[in-house]
Amino acid sequence: MAAQANASRVWIGLDDTDNPDSGCTTATFDDLLKYISHIDGFEIIERRLVRLWPFAERRTRGNGALACLISCSKESIPNLEKLLSNFFDELVLDLNVEMNDMTSPALLYSYEELNEDLYWEAVRQKVNLNVRRNSLDSVKILSLDSDWGLIGASSAMAWKSIESSTWELIAWRFSDNIGSQREVTSSVVKKMESLFPDTFVNRDPTADKGLIAPRTPCPVLYGIRGATSQAVLSAHEWLQSNQDTEKCERYAIHRTNQLSDDHILGYSSATVLTKPVETKGAHSSLDVFSHGRKITLVAFKEGGDVNRLLRRLIPGDRINWLGLESPDGSIHLERLKVESSLPRIIGRPICCNDKTMRSAGSNQPLRCLSCQKIVEKHWLFEDISLTGIELVDGWAEPTASQRRHLSKPLLLGSPIKFANKVV
Ligand SMILES: [Zn+2]
């Protein structure tokens, strides 16, 4: 281990280098690591793909940032710094940043571990750019006047993987293929899923559609998510050996915070206060009493069963919910459950002419004012209808293609357990 005594640990982060028409920060970061790999004593300890707050103002699709932890020999540090600086200068030229206000790249590096709070802030709420910049004293920042990328880059550096953190293998296309349709069929993905059960969110079974290949003109061929690095690697090798699947130019395995539910503040129970309001675009919302205050819960059309279940609620229903607070203060639901132990009171029994039977007072029976029939005082109950809604332990969730990268699928465990992990 003599080499280690002479080695420095370096955290490197990169974000905001892509634009909607081309490029992908994942591929740019891979280019960077390839250059760094020529440095003496270089070793990658961990590569990270980190997803951040879904409502961030400046975000790319999926709001992901890249980071890595490397070890390199102390003598090589000046070379490393020079390489990072040159790489950033070339990147700015390549991106034509001055002509393009969609990107504001930042490349950061640090010889000290960053405070994990920087990650938690950025995965759960809006980050103020000036505050963030001022909190990075020990970090070397390569950026331009517009440096939004430092939020994602620093947050990805500050994230700490844990044993349950997931993995994603990203395979990139040969440059000649970029822009053409990807050759990764739904049936091959289906077979891969059955052969490698430790991979997940590869397909949307409700639409029988593969989810691993993006539909944008970016350089990514596919991303395979899974519980272990071996699982994603084996699945990738199998896919590449399949003669109908497009061959990749290169690939890399990342540790990720996907499926962690880290963006969710916690699990809550609530009592429904109002009837659902259905808005244009098939969204729905209602007010509940939760955490000692009135909160508006919103479900979107894309929420699928969450939206369907919300629309069947009536005042008085007891529910459990998971979601995240949007900038307007409402909660955007990610999962929803009705407490089935309490039946709904729908009213007194009905008699002649659809008239409700009434009681003359306490200890008095119910009477029909038309036919004078008398019955013992009681309420009518009903159970909420859950037909047509798919539930796991009572919980509804969006379909796989509509779930956020950060969200834990119900089949992988109880949402309460994960949401309570850190509160
Ligand atoms: Zn009657």
Coordinates of C-alpha atoms and ligand atoms in Angstrom, one line a residue:
M1 CA 0.0 0.0 0.0
A2 CA 3.0 2.3 -0.4
A3 CA 1.4 3.9 -3.4
Q4 CA -1.5 5.1 -1.2
A5 CA 0.6 6.9 1.2
N6 CA 1.8 9.0 -1.7
A7 CA -1.6 9.5 -3.2
S8 CA -4.1 12.3 -3.0
R9 CA -7.9 11.8 -3.0
V10 CA -9.6 14.3 -5.4
W11 CA -13.3 14.9 -5.8
I12 CA -14.3 16.2 -9.3
G13 CA -17.7 17.4 -10.3
L14 CA -19.2 18.6 -13.7
D15 CA -22.6 19.9 -14.7
D16 CA -24.5 22.0 -17.2
T17 CA -22.5 21.1 -20.3
D18 CA -25.3 19.8 -22.5
N19 CA -27.9 21.6 -24.5
P20 CA -31.2 20.2 -25.9
D21 CA -29.8 19.5 -29.4
S22 CA -26.6 17.7 -28.7
G23 CA -24.1 16.5 -26.1
C24 CA -24.6 14.9 -22.8
T25 CA -22.7 15.7 -19.6
T26 CA -22.2 11.9 -19.0
A27 CA -20.2 11.6 -22.2
T28 CA -18.2 14.8 -21.6
F29 CA -17.3 13.6 -18.1
D30 CA -16.2 10.2 -19.6
D31 CA -14.0 12.1 -22.0
L32 CA -12.4 14.0 -19.1
L33 CA -11.8 10.8 -17.1
K34 CA -10.2 9.2 -20.2
Y35 CA -7.7 12.1 -20.3
I36 CA -7.0 11.9 -16.6
S37 CA -6.4 8.2 -16.8
H38 CA -3.1 8.9 -18.5
I39 CA -1.8 10.5 -15.3
D40 CA 0.6 8.5 -13.1
G41 CA -0.9 6.7 -10.2
F42 CA -4.5 7.5 -11.3
E43 CA -7.3 5.3 -9.9
I44 CA -11.0 5.8 -10.0
I45 CA -12.6 5.1 -6.6
E46 CA -16.2 5.9 -7.5
R47 CA -18.1 7.5 -10.4
R48 CA -21.3 9.1 -9.6
L49 CA -24.5 10.1 -11.4
V50 CA -26.6 12.2 -9.0
R51 CA -30.1 13.4 -9.6
L52 CA -31.3 16.6 -7.9
W53 CA -34.4 18.5 -7.1
P54 CA -37.0 18.0 -9.9
F55 CA -38.2 21.7 -9.6
A56 CA -34.8 23.4 -10.0
E57 CA -35.0 26.5 -12.1
R58 CA -32.0 25.7 -14.3
R59 CA -32.1 22.0 -15.0
T60 CA -31.5 19.6 -17.7
R61 CA -34.0 16.8 -18.4
G62 CA -33.7 14.5 -15.4
N63 CA -31.6 17.1 -13.6
G64 CA -28.5 14.9 -13.2
A65 CA -24.9 15.9 -12.4
L66 CA -21.7 13.9 -12.6
A67 CA -18.9 13.5 -10.1
C68 CA -16.1 11.1 -9.3
L69 CA -13.7 10.4 -6.5
I70 CA -10.2 9.6 -7.8
S71 CA -6.9 8.8 -6.3
C72 CA -3.8 10.1 -7.9
S73 CA -0.1 10.4 -7.0
K74 CA 0.9 13.6 -5.2
E75 CA 3.6 14.4 -7.8
S76 CA 0.9 14.3 -10.5
I77 CA -1.3 17.0 -8.9
P78 CA 0.1 19.9 -11.0
N79 CA -0.4 17.9 -14.1
L80 CA -4.0 17.1 -13.1
E81 CA -4.8 20.8 -12.4
K82 CA -3.3 21.8 -15.7
L83 CA -5.3 19.1 -17.5
L84 CA -8.6 20.2 -15.8
S85 CA -8.0 23.8 -16.7
N86 CA -7.2 22.9 -20.4
F87 CA -10.2 20.6 -20.6
F88 CA -12.5 23.3 -19.3
D89 CA -11.2 25.9 -21.8
E90 CA -11.7 23.5 -24.7
L91 CA -15.2 22.6 -23.4
V92 CA -16.2 26.3 -23.4
L93 CA -15.0 26.6 -27.0
D94 CA -16.8 23.4 -28.1
L95 CA -20.1 24.5 -26.4
N96 CA -19.9 27.9 -27.9
V97 CA -21.1 29.1 -24.6
E98 CA -21.1 32.8 -25.5
M99 CA -23.6 32.2 -28.3
N100 CA -25.7 29.9 -26.2
D101 CA -27.3 30.8 -22.9
M102 CA -28.7 27.3 -22.4
T103 CA -25.4 26.1 -20.9
S104 CA -23.4 27.5 -18.0
P105 CA -20.8 24.8 -17.4
A106 CA -18.8 24.4 -14.2
L107 CA -16.0 22.0 -13.5
L108 CA -15.1 21.7 -9.8
Y109 CA -12.4 19.9 -7.9
S110 CA -11.5 19.5 -4.2
Y111 CA -8.9 17.8 -2.1
E112 CA -11.3 17.7 0.8
E113 CA -14.6 15.9 1.2
L114 CA -17.5 18.3 0.8
N115 CA -20.2 18.6 3.5
E116 CA -23.0 16.2 2.7
D117 CA -25.6 19.0 3.6
L118 CA -24.8 20.5 0.2
Y119 CA -26.3 17.4 -1.4
W120 CA -29.4 17.2 0.8
E121 CA -30.2 20.9 0.2
A122 CA -30.0 20.5 -3.6
V123 CA -32.0 17.3 -3.8
R124 CA -34.9 18.7 -1.7
Q125 CA -35.2 22.4 -2.4
K126 CA -34.1 25.4 -4.4
V127 CA -30.5 26.4 -4.0
N128 CA -29.4 30.0 -4.1
L129 CA -26.5 30.3 -6.5
N130 CA -24.7 33.0 -4.6
V131 CA -25.0 31.3 -1.3
R132 CA -23.8 28.1 -2.8
R133 CA -20.8 29.7 -4.5
N134 CA -19.8 31.3 -1.2
S135 CA -20.0 28.0 0.6
L136 CA -17.4 26.4 -1.6
D137 CA -14.2 27.9 0.0
S138 CA -12.1 24.8 -0.2
V139 CA -13.2 23.9 -3.7
K140 CA -11.4 25.0 -6.9
I141 CA -14.0 26.2 -9.4
L142 CA -13.6 26.4 -13.2
S143 CA -16.5 28.3 -14.6
L144 CA -17.6 31.4 -16.5
D145 CA -19.6 34.4 -15.4
S146 CA -22.6 32.3 -15.8
D147 CA -21.9 29.4 -13.4
W148 CA -25.2 27.6 -12.7
G149 CA -23.4 24.3 -13.2
L150 CA -21.6 24.7 -9.9
I151 CA -24.8 23.8 -8.0
G152 CA -25.1 20.4 -9.6
A153 CA -21.4 19.7 -9.7
S154 CA -20.8 20.5 -6.0
S155 CA -24.0 18.6 -4.9
A156 CA -22.8 15.5 -6.8
M157 CA -19.4 15.7 -5.2
A158 CA -21.1 16.1 -1.7
W159 CA -23.4 13.1 -2.2
K160 CA -22.4 10.0 -0.1
S161 CA -23.3 6.6 -1.5
I162 CA -24.6 4.0 0.9
E163 CA -25.0 0.3 0.7
S164 CA -28.4 0.5 -0.8
S165 CA -27.4 3.1 -3.4
T166 CA -28.2 1.9 -7.0
W167 CA -26.0 1.6 -10.1
E168 CA -26.3 2.7 -13.7
L169 CA -24.2 1.5 -16.5
I170 CA -24.2 4.1 -19.4
A171 CA -23.2 3.0 -22.9
W172 CA -22.4 5.6 -25.5
R173 CA -22.9 5.4 -29.3
F174 CA -20.4 5.6 -32.0
S175 CA -20.4 9.1 -33.3
D176 CA -21.5 8.0 -36.7
N177 CA -24.7 6.7 -35.2
I178 CA -25.7 9.7 -33.2
G179 CA -29.0 11.1 -34.4
S180 CA -30.2 7.9 -35.9
Q181 CA -32.8 5.6 -34.3
R182 CA -31.2 3.4 -31.6
E183 CA -31.3 -0.4 -32.2
V184 CA -32.4 -1.6 -28.8
T185 CA -35.7 -3.4 -29.2
S186 CA -38.4 -3.8 -26.5
S187 CA -38.3 -7.6 -26.8
V188 CA -34.5 -7.7 -26.2
V189 CA -35.0 -5.5 -23.1
K190 CA -37.7 -7.8 -21.9
K191 CA -35.5 -10.8 -22.2
M192 CA -32.6 -8.9 -20.5
E193 CA -34.9 -8.1 -17.6
S194 CA -35.9 -11.7 -17.0
L195 CA -32.2 -12.9 -17.3
F196 CA -30.9 -10.3 -14.9
P197 CA -33.4 -9.8 -12.1
D198 CA -31.1 -7.5 -10.2
T199 CA -31.5 -4.8 -12.9
F200 CA -34.6 -2.6 -12.6
V201 CA -36.8 0.0 -14.3
N202 CA -35.7 -1.3 -17.7
R203 CA -39.3 -1.4 -19.1
D204 CA -42.7 0.0 -18.5
P205 CA -44.8 -3.2 -18.4
T206 CA -48.0 -1.2 -18.6
A207 CA -47.0 0.1 -22.1
D208 CA -44.7 -2.8 -23.0
K209 CA -42.0 -0.3 -23.8
G210 CA -38.3 -0.4 -23.1
L211 CA -37.0 2.5 -20.9
I212 CA -33.2 2.1 -21.2
A213 CA -32.7 3.9 -24.4
P214 CA -33.4 7.7 -24.5
R215 CA -35.3 9.3 -27.4
T216 CA -33.2 12.5 -27.6
P217 CA -30.4 13.0 -30.2
C218 CA -27.8 12.7 -27.4
P219 CA -24.8 10.3 -27.4
V220 CA -26.2 7.9 -24.9
L221 CA -27.1 4.5 -26.4
Y222 CA -28.7 3.2 -23.2
G223 CA -28.5 3.2 -19.4
I224 CA -29.1 0.0 -17.4
R225 CA -30.1 0.5 -13.8
G226 CA -29.6 -2.2 -11.1
A227 CA -28.9 -3.2 -7.5
T228 CA -25.2 -4.2 -8.1
S229 CA -22.4 -3.2 -10.4
Q230 CA -22.1 -6.8 -11.4
A231 CA -25.8 -7.0 -12.4
V232 CA -25.6 -4.0 -14.7
L233 CA -22.3 -5.1 -16.2
S234 CA -23.6 -8.7 -16.9
A235 CA -26.8 -7.3 -18.5
H236 CA -24.7 -4.9 -20.7
E237 CA -22.4 -7.7 -21.8
W238 CA -25.4 -9.9 -22.7
L239 CA -27.1 -7.0 -24.6
Q240 CA -23.9 -6.3 -26.6
S241 CA -23.5 -10.0 -27.5
N242 CA -27.0 -9.9 -29.0
Q243 CA -26.6 -9.5 -32.7
D244 CA -29.7 -7.3 -33.2
T245 CA -28.5 -4.7 -30.6
E246 CA -26.6 -1.6 -31.6
K247 CA -22.9 -1.9 -30.5
C248 CA -21.6 0.8 -28.2
E249 CA -18.4 2.7 -28.5
R250 CA -17.7 2.7 -24.7
Y251 CA -19.4 2.4 -21.4
A252 CA -19.0 3.3 -17.7
I253 CA -20.6 2.2 -14.4
H254 CA -21.9 4.9 -12.1
R255 CA -23.0 4.8 -8.5
T256 CA -26.3 6.7 -8.3
N257 CA -28.9 8.2 -5.9
Q258 CA -31.7 7.0 -8.3
L259 CA -34.6 5.2 -6.6
S260 CA -33.5 6.6 -3.2
D261 CA -36.6 8.8 -2.5
D262 CA -34.1 11.3 -1.2
H263 CA -36.1 14.1 -2.7
I264 CA -39.1 13.3 -0.5
L265 CA -39.4 15.1 2.8
G266 CA -41.2 12.3 4.6
Y267 CA -44.3 10.2 4.7
S268 CA -47.5 11.8 6.0
S269 CA -51.0 10.8 7.0
A270 CA -53.9 13.2 6.4
T271 CA -57.6 13.8 6.4
V272 CA -59.3 14.9 3.2
L273 CA -61.1 18.3 3.6
T274 CA -62.5 19.1 0.2
K275 CA -63.8 17.3 -2.9
P276 CA -61.2 16.8 -5.7
V277 CA -61.1 19.6 -8.3
E278 CA -60.3 18.4 -11.8
T279 CA -58.5 21.0 -13.8
K280 CA -57.6 21.3 -17.5
G281 CA -55.1 18.8 -18.7
A282 CA -56.7 16.2 -16.4
H283 CA -54.8 17.2 -13.3
S284 CA -56.6 17.0 -10.0
S285 CA -56.2 18.6 -6.6
L286 CA -57.8 18.7 -3.1
D287 CA -57.1 20.1 0.3
V288 CA -56.2 17.9 3.3
F289 CA -55.4 18.4 6.9
S290 CA -51.9 17.1 7.5
H291 CA -49.0 18.1 9.9
G292 CA -51.4 20.4 11.8
R293 CA -52.2 22.5 8.8
K294 CA -54.1 22.7 5.5
I295 CA -52.2 21.4 2.5
T296 CA -53.1 21.2 -1.2
L297 CA -52.3 17.9 -2.8
V298 CA -51.9 17.8 -6.6
A299 CA -51.9 14.8 -8.9
F300 CA -51.0 15.0 -12.6
K301 CA -52.4 13.1 -15.6
E302 CA -48.9 11.5 -15.8
G303 CA -49.4 10.2 -12.2
G304 CA -51.8 7.6 -13.6
D305 CA -53.2 5.6 -10.6
V306 CA -52.2 8.3 -8.2
N307 CA -54.4 10.7 -10.1
R308 CA -57.3 8.2 -10.4
L309 CA -57.2 7.4 -6.7
L310 CA -57.1 11.1 -5.7
R311 CA -60.3 11.7 -7.8
R312 CA -62.2 9.1 -5.8
L313 CA -61.6 10.7 -2.4
I314 CA -64.3 12.5 -0.5
P315 CA -64.0 14.7 2.6
G316 CA -63.4 12.7 5.7
D317 CA -61.3 10.0 4.0
R318 CA -58.0 9.2 5.8
I319 CA -55.0 8.9 3.5
N320 CA -51.3 8.4 3.5
W321 CA -49.2 10.4 1.0
L322 CA -45.7 10.9 -0.3
G323 CA -44.8 13.9 -2.4
L324 CA -42.6 16.9 -2.7
E325 CA -43.4 20.6 -2.2
S326 CA -43.5 22.6 -5.4
P327 CA -42.5 26.2 -5.5
D328 CA -46.1 27.3 -5.1
G329 CA -46.4 25.5 -1.8
S330 CA -48.7 22.7 -3.1
I331 CA -47.6 19.1 -2.7
H332 CA -47.0 17.1 -6.0
L333 CA -48.0 13.6 -5.1
E334 CA -45.8 10.6 -5.9
R335 CA -47.6 7.9 -4.0
L336 CA -51.0 7.7 -2.4
K337 CA -52.8 5.2 -0.1
V338 CA -56.3 5.2 1.4
E339 CA -56.6 3.9 5.0
S340 CA -59.2 1.2 4.5
S341 CA -59.9 0.6 8.2
L342 CA -62.4 3.4 8.3
P343 CA -65.5 3.0 6.2
R344 CA -67.1 6.2 4.9
I345 CA -70.3 7.5 6.4
I346 CA -72.4 8.5 3.4
G347 CA -75.6 9.5 5.4
R348 CA -78.9 8.4 6.9
P349 CA -81.0 5.8 5.0
I350 CA -83.3 6.9 2.2
C351 CA -87.0 6.2 2.1
C352 CA -90.0 7.4 0.0
N353 CA -89.3 9.9 -2.8
D354 CA -85.6 9.8 -2.3
K355 CA -86.1 11.6 1.0
T356 CA -83.6 11.0 3.8
M357 CA -85.0 9.5 7.0
R358 CA -84.6 11.9 10.0
S359 CA -84.4 11.6 13.7
A360 CA -86.5 13.8 16.0
G361 CA -83.6 14.2 18.5
S362 CA -81.2 12.3 20.6
N363 CA -82.4 8.8 21.6
Q364 CA -85.1 9.1 19.0
P365 CA -85.3 6.6 16.1
L366 CA -85.2 7.5 12.4
R367 CA -88.6 8.3 10.8
C368 CA -89.8 8.7 7.2
L369 CA -91.9 11.8 7.0
S370 CA -93.9 10.4 4.1
C371 CA -94.8 6.9 5.1
Q372 CA -94.0 7.2 8.9
K373 CA -91.8 4.1 8.8
I374 CA -89.5 4.0 11.8
V375 CA -86.1 2.3 12.0
E376 CA -83.4 2.2 14.6
K377 CA -81.0 5.2 14.3
H378 CA -78.0 4.3 12.1
W379 CA -75.7 5.6 9.4
L380 CA -75.1 4.2 6.0
F381 CA -71.5 3.3 5.1
E382 CA -69.6 2.5 1.9
D383 CA -66.1 1.4 1.0
I384 CA -64.2 3.5 -1.6
S385 CA -64.1 1.8 -5.0
L386 CA -60.6 0.8 -6.0
T387 CA -61.5 -1.1 -9.1
G388 CA -59.2 -0.3 -12.1
I389 CA -56.4 1.0 -9.8
E390 CA -53.3 -1.1 -9.3
L391 CA -52.1 -1.0 -5.7
V392 CA -49.1 -2.5 -3.9
D393 CA -49.8 -2.8 -0.2
G394 CA -52.5 -0.3 -0.7
W395 CA -50.2 2.3 -2.4
A396 CA -50.7 3.7 -5.9
E397 CA -47.8 5.1 -8.0
P398 CA -47.2 6.4 -11.5
T399 CA -46.3 3.9 -14.2
A400 CA -42.5 3.2 -14.7
S401 CA -42.1 5.6 -17.6
Q402 CA -43.7 8.4 -15.7
R403 CA -41.8 8.0 -12.4
R404 CA -38.9 10.3 -11.5
H405 CA -35.4 8.9 -11.5
L406 CA -35.2 9.5 -7.8
S407 CA -38.4 7.6 -6.9
K408 CA -38.4 4.2 -5.4
P409 CA -40.7 1.8 -7.2
L410 CA -43.3 0.2 -4.8
L411 CA -42.2 -3.3 -5.8
L412 CA -38.7 -2.6 -4.4
G413 CA -40.0 -1.8 -0.9
S414 CA -42.3 0.1 1.4
P415 CA -42.4 3.8 0.7
I416 CA -42.8 4.6 4.4
K417 CA -39.5 2.8 5.2
F418 CA -37.6 4.8 2.6
A419 CA -39.3 8.1 3.2
N420 CA -38.5 7.9 6.9
K421 CA -34.8 7.2 6.2
V422 CA -33.8 10.8 6.7
V423 CA -36.3 13.4 7.9
Ligands
ZN1 ZN -91.1 6.2 3.6

